[in-house]
mmCIF file of C-alpha atoms in Angstrom:
data_model
loop_
_atom_site.group_PDB
_atom_site.id
_atom_site.type_symbol
_atom_site.label_atom_id
_atom_site.label_comp_id
_atom_site.label_asym_id
_atom_site.label_seq_id
_atom_site.Cartn_x
_atom_site.Cartn_y
_atom_site.Cartn_z
ATOM 1 C CA MET P 326 93.196 114.916 43.796
ATOM 2 C CA ILE P 327 96.130 112.787 45.040
ATOM 3 C CA LYS P 328 94.024 111.338 47.849
ATOM 4 C CA ASP P 329 91.268 110.315 45.387
ATOM 5 C CA THR P 330 93.830 108.823 43.019
ATOM 6 C CA LEU P 331 95.446 106.735 45.895
ATOM 7 C CA LYS P 332 91.968 105.567 47.002
ATOM 8 C CA LYS P 333 91.151 104.392 43.574
ATOM 9 C CA LEU P 334 94.480 102.506 43.263
ATOM 10 C CA ILE P 335 94.045 100.875 46.574
ATOM 11 C CA PHE P 336 90.351 100.093 46.748
ATOM 12 C CA ARG P 337 89.761 99.897 42.921
ATOM 13 C CA GLU P 338 86.138 99.076 42.185
ATOM 14 C CA LYS P 339 85.209 99.732 45.823
ATOM 15 C CA SER P 340 86.762 103.124 45.984
ATOM 16 C CA ASP P 341 83.459 104.968 45.945
ATOM 17 C CA SER P 342 79.796 104.466 45.057
ATOM 18 C CA ASN P 343 79.982 105.360 41.391
ATOM 19 C CA ALA P 344 82.978 103.004 40.859
ATOM 20 C CA TYR P 345 81.277 100.030 42.574
ATOM 21 C CA ILE P 346 77.967 100.664 40.730
ATOM 22 C CA HIS P 347 79.908 100.771 37.412
ATOM 23 C CA PHE P 348 81.760 97.569 38.245
ATOM 24 C CA LEU P 349 78.577 95.669 39.165
ATOM 25 C CA ARG P 350 76.912 96.854 35.953
ATOM 26 C CA LYS P 351 79.848 95.575 33.971
ATOM 27 C CA LYS P 352 79.546 92.197 35.626
ATOM 28 C CA GLY P 353 75.945 92.045 34.584
ATOM 29 C CA VAL P 354 73.896 93.271 37.541
ATOM 30 C CA LYS P 355 70.943 95.376 36.443
ATOM 31 C CA ILE P 356 71.052 98.653 38.523
ATOM 32 C CA GLY P 357 68.810 101.727 37.880
ATOM 33 C CA GLU P 358 69.404 105.416 38.135
ATOM 34 C CA GLY P 359 70.084 107.491 41.199
ATOM 35 C CA CYS P 360 71.416 104.669 43.360
ATOM 36 C CA THR P 361 73.968 105.143 46.138
ATOM 37 C CA ILE P 362 76.117 102.592 47.972
ATOM 38 C CA PHE P 363 77.354 104.626 50.901
ATOM 39 C CA TYR P 364 80.373 102.605 51.876
ATOM 40 C CA PRO P 365 81.370 100.066 49.251
ATOM 41 C CA ARG P 366 84.329 98.710 51.036
ATOM 42 C CA GLY P 367 82.005 97.474 53.840
ATOM 43 C CA THR P 368 79.288 96.200 51.446
ATOM 44 C CA ASN P 369 79.078 92.790 49.766
ATOM 45 C CA ILE P 370 76.798 92.468 46.804
ATOM 46 C CA ASP P 371 76.827 88.940 45.280
ATOM 47 C CA TYR P 372 77.593 89.075 41.585
ATOM 48 C CA GLN P 373 78.446 85.384 41.082
ATOM 49 C CA ASN P 374 75.119 85.117 39.236
ATOM 50 C CA PRO P 375 74.740 88.677 38.113
ATOM 51 C CA GLN P 376 71.721 88.021 35.879
ATOM 52 C CA MET P 377 69.813 87.079 39.058
ATOM 53 C CA LEU P 378 70.142 90.489 40.703
ATOM 54 C CA THR P 379 67.967 93.526 39.752
ATOM 55 C CA ILE P 380 68.245 96.800 41.639
ATOM 56 C CA GLY P 381 65.747 99.563 40.726
ATOM 57 C CA ASN P 382 65.978 103.379 40.702
ATOM 58 C CA TYR P 383 66.915 105.502 43.787
ATOM 59 C CA VAL P 384 68.010 102.562 45.929
ATOM 60 C CA ARG P 385 70.261 103.592 48.878
ATOM 61 C CA ILE P 386 72.440 100.953 50.449
ATOM 62 C CA ALA P 387 74.131 101.637 53.800
ATOM 63 C CA ASP P 388 77.357 100.319 55.225
ATOM 64 C CA GLY P 389 77.730 96.622 55.875
ATOM 65 C CA VAL P 390 74.791 95.504 53.766
ATOM 66 C CA ARG P 391 74.941 91.895 52.189
ATOM 67 C CA ILE P 392 72.811 90.962 49.212
ATOM 68 C CA LEU P 393 72.985 87.263 48.286
ATOM 69 C CA THR P 394 71.689 85.329 45.266
ATOM 70 C CA HIS P 395 73.068 81.945 46.373
ATOM 71 C CA ASP P 396 74.791 80.189 49.309
ATOM 72 C CA TYR P 397 77.156 77.306 49.445
ATOM 73 C CA SER P 398 75.067 74.827 51.536
ATOM 74 C CA LEU P 399 75.346 72.430 48.522
ATOM 75 C CA SER P 400 78.684 71.391 49.968
ATOM 76 C CA VAL P 401 76.963 69.831 52.968
ATOM 77 C CA LEU P 402 74.494 67.995 50.879
ATOM 78 C CA ALA P 403 77.286 66.760 48.626
ATOM 79 C CA HIS P 404 79.009 65.238 51.581
ATOM 80 C CA VAL P 405 75.891 63.407 52.653
ATOM 81 C CA LYS P 406 74.265 62.484 49.279
ATOM 82 C CA GLY P 407 77.038 62.815 46.771
ATOM 83 C CA ASP P 408 74.724 65.043 44.652
ATOM 84 C CA ILE P 409 75.275 68.577 43.663
ATOM 85 C CA VAL P 410 72.018 70.557 44.258
ATOM 86 C CA GLY P 411 72.138 74.307 43.429
ATOM 87 C CA SER P 412 70.471 77.066 45.378
ATOM 88 C CA VAL P 413 70.621 80.082 43.097
ATOM 89 C CA LYS P 414 67.571 82.320 43.382
ATOM 90 C CA PRO P 415 66.752 85.830 41.981
ATOM 91 C CA VAL P 416 66.792 88.987 44.153
ATOM 92 C CA THR P 417 64.794 92.010 43.035
ATOM 93 C CA ILE P 418 64.969 95.364 44.780
ATOM 94 C CA GLN P 419 62.488 97.791 43.297
ATOM 95 C CA ASP P 420 62.453 101.581 43.181
ATOM 96 C CA ASN P 421 62.936 103.957 46.154
ATOM 97 C CA VAL P 422 64.324 101.585 48.719
ATOM 98 C CA PHE P 423 66.609 102.287 51.695
ATOM 99 C CA ILE P 424 68.555 99.306 53.054
ATOM 100 C CA GLY P 425 69.811 100.038 56.620
ATOM 101 C CA MET P 426 73.293 99.336 57.943
ATOM 102 C CA ASN P 427 74.323 95.655 58.279
ATOM 103 C CA ALA P 428 71.080 94.293 56.758
ATOM 104 C CA ILE P 429 71.204 91.098 54.857
ATOM 105 C CA ILE P 430 68.921 90.386 51.847
ATOM 106 C CA LEU P 431 68.830 86.596 51.157
ATOM 107 C CA ALA P 432 68.281 84.786 47.901
ATOM 108 C CA GLY P 433 64.871 84.608 46.478
ATOM 109 C CA VAL P 434 63.604 87.855 47.930
ATOM 110 C CA THR P 435 61.769 90.673 46.258
ATOM 111 C CA VAL P 436 61.731 94.012 47.933
ATOM 112 C CA GLY P 437 58.776 96.210 46.723
ATOM 113 C CA ARG P 438 58.745 99.931 45.990
ATOM 114 C CA ASN P 439 59.071 102.576 48.596
ATOM 115 C CA VAL P 440 60.498 100.267 51.313
ATOM 116 C CA ILE P 441 62.673 100.926 54.292
ATOM 117 C CA ILE P 442 64.740 98.014 55.594
ATOM 118 C CA GLY P 443 65.918 98.612 59.206
ATOM 119 C CA ALA P 444 69.536 98.352 60.304
ATOM 120 C CA GLY P 445 70.637 94.755 61.194
ATOM 121 C CA SER P 446 67.593 93.139 59.558
ATOM 122 C CA ILE P 447 67.724 89.741 57.837
ATOM 123 C CA VAL P 448 65.252 89.681 54.985
ATOM 124 C CA THR P 449 64.145 86.150 54.237
ATOM 125 C CA LYS P 450 60.765 86.842 52.562
ATOM 126 C CA ASP P 451 59.275 89.375 50.149
ATOM 127 C CA CYS P 452 58.674 92.819 51.312
ATOM 128 C CA GLU P 453 55.510 94.566 50.053
ATOM 129 C CA ASP P 454 55.307 98.076 48.675
ATOM 130 C CA ASN P 455 55.113 101.158 50.899
ATOM 131 C CA SER P 456 56.201 99.439 54.001
ATOM 132 C CA VAL P 457 58.896 99.372 56.763
ATOM 133 C CA TYR P 458 60.595 96.097 57.688
ATOM 134 C CA ALA P 459 62.920 95.292 60.570
ATOM 135 C CA GLY P 460 64.210 92.415 62.711
ATOM 136 C CA ASN P 461 65.610 88.877 62.382
ATOM 137 C CA PRO P 462 63.822 87.598 60.462
ATOM 138 C CA ALA P 463 62.594 90.879 59.122
ATOM 139 C CA ARG P 464 58.905 91.536 59.530
ATOM 140 C CA LYS P 465 56.624 94.414 58.565
ATOM 141 C CA ILE P 466 56.433 96.894 61.440
ATOM 142 C CA CYS P 467 54.393 99.581 59.820
ATOM 143 C CA THR P 468 53.261 101.106 56.553
ATOM 144 C CA LEU P 469 55.243 104.075 55.076
ATOM 145 C CA GLU P 470 52.256 106.332 55.731
ATOM 146 C CA GLU P 471 52.273 105.372 59.405
ATOM 147 C CA LEU P 472 55.971 106.047 59.670
ATOM 148 C CA TYR P 473 55.516 109.466 58.033
ATOM 149 C CA ASN P 474 52.651 110.441 60.367
ATOM 150 C CA LYS P 475 54.641 109.226 63.461
ATOM 151 C CA ARG P 476 57.674 111.264 62.455
ATOM 152 C CA LYS P 477 55.633 114.362 61.597
ATOM 153 C CA LYS P 478 53.945 114.176 65.000
ATOM 154 C CA LYS P 479 57.338 114.126 66.706
ATOM 155 C CA GLU P 480 59.282 116.296 64.273
ATOM 156 C CA ILE P 481 59.346 119.498 66.377
ATOM 157 C CA GLU P 482 60.257 117.551 69.525
ATOM 158 C CA ASP P 483 63.070 115.787 67.699
ATOM 159 C CA ALA P 484 64.352 119.060 66.147
ATOM 160 C CA LYS P 485 64.440 120.788 69.543
ATOM 161 C CA ARG P 486 66.333 117.940 71.019
ATOM 162 C CA VAL P 487 68.979 118.168 68.324
ATOM 163 C CA ALA P 488 69.301 121.907 68.860
ATOM 164 C CA ILE P 489 69.386 121.781 72.664
ATOM 165 C CA GLN P 490 71.906 118.882 72.905
ATOM 166 C CA TYR P 491 74.240 120.584 70.364
ATOM 167 C CA TYR P 492 74.024 123.871 72.232
ATOM 168 C CA ASP P 493 74.689 122.227 75.629
ATOM 169 C CA ARG P 494 77.600 120.058 74.393
ATOM 170 C CA VAL P 495 79.307 122.407 71.955
ATOM 171 C CA GLY P 496 78.395 125.750 73.558
ATOM 172 C CA LEU P 497 77.457 127.251 70.149
ATOM 173 C CA LEU P 498 74.150 128.143 68.532
ATOM 174 C CA PRO P 499 73.151 125.329 66.094
ATOM 175 C CA ASP P 500 73.167 126.500 62.539
ATOM 176 C CA GLU P 501 71.389 125.208 59.280
ATOM 177 C CA ALA P 502 74.140 122.579 58.896
ATOM 178 C CA VAL P 503 73.403 121.075 62.391
ATOM 179 C CA LEU P 504 69.668 121.247 61.731
ATOM 180 C CA ARG P 505 69.737 120.282 58.046
ATOM 181 C CA GLU P 506 67.065 117.594 58.360
ATOM 182 C CA TYR P 507 64.635 120.031 59.987
ATOM 183 C CA LEU P 508 64.996 123.174 57.770
ATOM 184 C CA MET P 509 61.471 122.711 56.448
ATOM 185 C CA LEU P 510 60.220 123.748 59.859
ATOM 186 C CA PHE P 511 61.669 127.256 59.885
ATOM 187 C CA SER P 512 63.238 128.290 56.545
ATOM 188 C CA ASP P 513 61.828 131.569 55.156
ATOM 189 C CA ARG P 514 59.879 130.794 52.023
ATOM 190 C CA LYS P 515 60.524 134.249 50.677
ATOM 191 C CA MET P 516 64.309 133.593 50.694
ATOM 192 C CA LYS P 517 66.439 131.372 48.668
ATOM 193 C CA ILE P 518 66.269 127.704 49.730
ATOM 194 C CA PRO P 519 69.164 127.086 52.256
ATOM 195 C CA ASN P 520 72.142 125.301 50.771
ATOM 196 C CA GLU P 521 71.925 122.352 53.210
ATOM 197 C CA LEU P 522 68.278 121.887 52.369
ATOM 198 C CA ASP P 523 68.923 122.280 48.642
ATOM 199 C CA LYS P 524 71.568 119.480 48.816
ATOM 200 C CA LEU P 525 69.155 117.235 50.649
ATOM 201 C CA MET P 526 66.435 117.873 48.016
ATOM 202 C CA LEU P 527 68.823 116.988 45.268
ATOM 203 C CA ASP P 528 69.984 113.917 47.037
ATOM 204 C CA THR P 529 66.474 112.478 47.284
ATOM 205 C CA GLY P 530 66.174 112.344 43.540
ATOM 206 C CA GLU P 531 62.859 114.248 43.885
ATOM 207 C CA TYR P 532 64.037 117.811 43.664
ATOM 208 C CA LYS P 533 61.007 119.286 41.890
ATOM 209 C CA LYS P 534 58.548 117.574 44.291
ATOM 210 C CA THR P 535 60.416 118.556 47.427
ATOM 211 C CA LYS P 536 60.886 122.125 46.178
ATOM 212 C CA LYS P 537 57.181 122.420 45.408
ATOM 213 C CA PHE P 538 56.370 121.122 48.928
ATOM 214 C CA PHE P 539 58.734 123.657 50.396
ATOM 215 C CA TYR P 540 56.973 126.564 48.788
ATOM 216 C CA ASN P 541 53.390 125.271 49.317
ATOM 217 C CA VAL P 542 53.663 124.607 53.012
ATOM 218 C CA THR P 543 53.836 127.355 55.666
ATOM 219 C CA PRO P 544 56.716 126.827 58.079
ATOM 220 C CA GLN P 545 55.841 126.318 61.754
ATOM 221 C CA PHE P 546 58.429 129.041 62.753
ATOM 222 C CA GLU P 547 59.251 132.418 61.251
ATOM 223 C CA ASN P 548 62.915 131.708 60.977
ATOM 224 C CA LEU P 549 65.838 129.885 62.654
ATOM 225 C CA ASP P 550 66.044 132.502 65.514
ATOM 226 C CA ASP P 551 62.314 132.001 66.208
ATOM 227 C CA PHE P 552 62.868 128.216 66.399
ATOM 228 C CA LEU P 553 65.831 128.561 68.789
ATOM 229 C CA ARG P 554 63.870 130.806 71.051
ATOM 230 C CA SER P 555 61.252 128.014 71.226
ATOM 231 C CA CYS P 556 64.099 125.787 72.462
ATOM 232 C CA ASN P 557 64.650 128.337 75.345
ATOM 233 C CA ILE P 558 68.040 129.150 73.832
ATOM 234 C CA ASN P 559 68.858 132.762 74.421
ATOM 235 C CA ILE P 560 70.140 133.855 71.128
ATOM 236 C CA GLU P 561 70.488 137.554 72.128
ATOM 237 C CA THR P 562 73.308 136.791 74.497
ATOM 238 C CA GLU P 563 75.240 134.358 72.207
ATOM 239 C CA ASN P 564 77.480 135.009 69.289
ATOM 240 C CA ARG P 565 77.307 132.767 66.276
#
């Protein structure tokens, strides 16, 4: 409680995600429901022209992101021409978007629905729906469907790598917290949804859909122990 109070006193509107979103809304930025700004103190969202910025529902913004609705290049033109020429342009980020760490969204850009922006990307042009963008300047690297299929194809391999590297480095059997992103693979559908998976489902903003998927799809392993055996981890000789 004291720590949270001090954080609010020191960092004020950037003390946490809710405080920063509330601050931006008060300034006039339109922000939808279920949004998260993971590290407000490292994030810079331009509210000089708040009416020019619209952020939809379930937009997740990582540390170091910059979103701009203008720049100050007019100062250079003013020195040369004596004229003041503005450069304010709208930015629209539609529903269900993830903006990766240190990405920059420049003025005049519309990011469509169901879009992933890779870390470090500089977005200079519109991003179409259901797509993944990365690079400088950001370009479309695949569709969302292609990304899903690629990750599903390697999901078991990736999960095993996490489990084995944890076991080798820490010397303990990986539990549900360590394997939280892979619990769909081996959680018993007859049991209560594991807490770590339940929290992930809630965080996505699609709890009903993910819960329905969980119960409608047969896991690829009987349980956690079965999965760990497939990783050649001898669970019988280890204590959890």
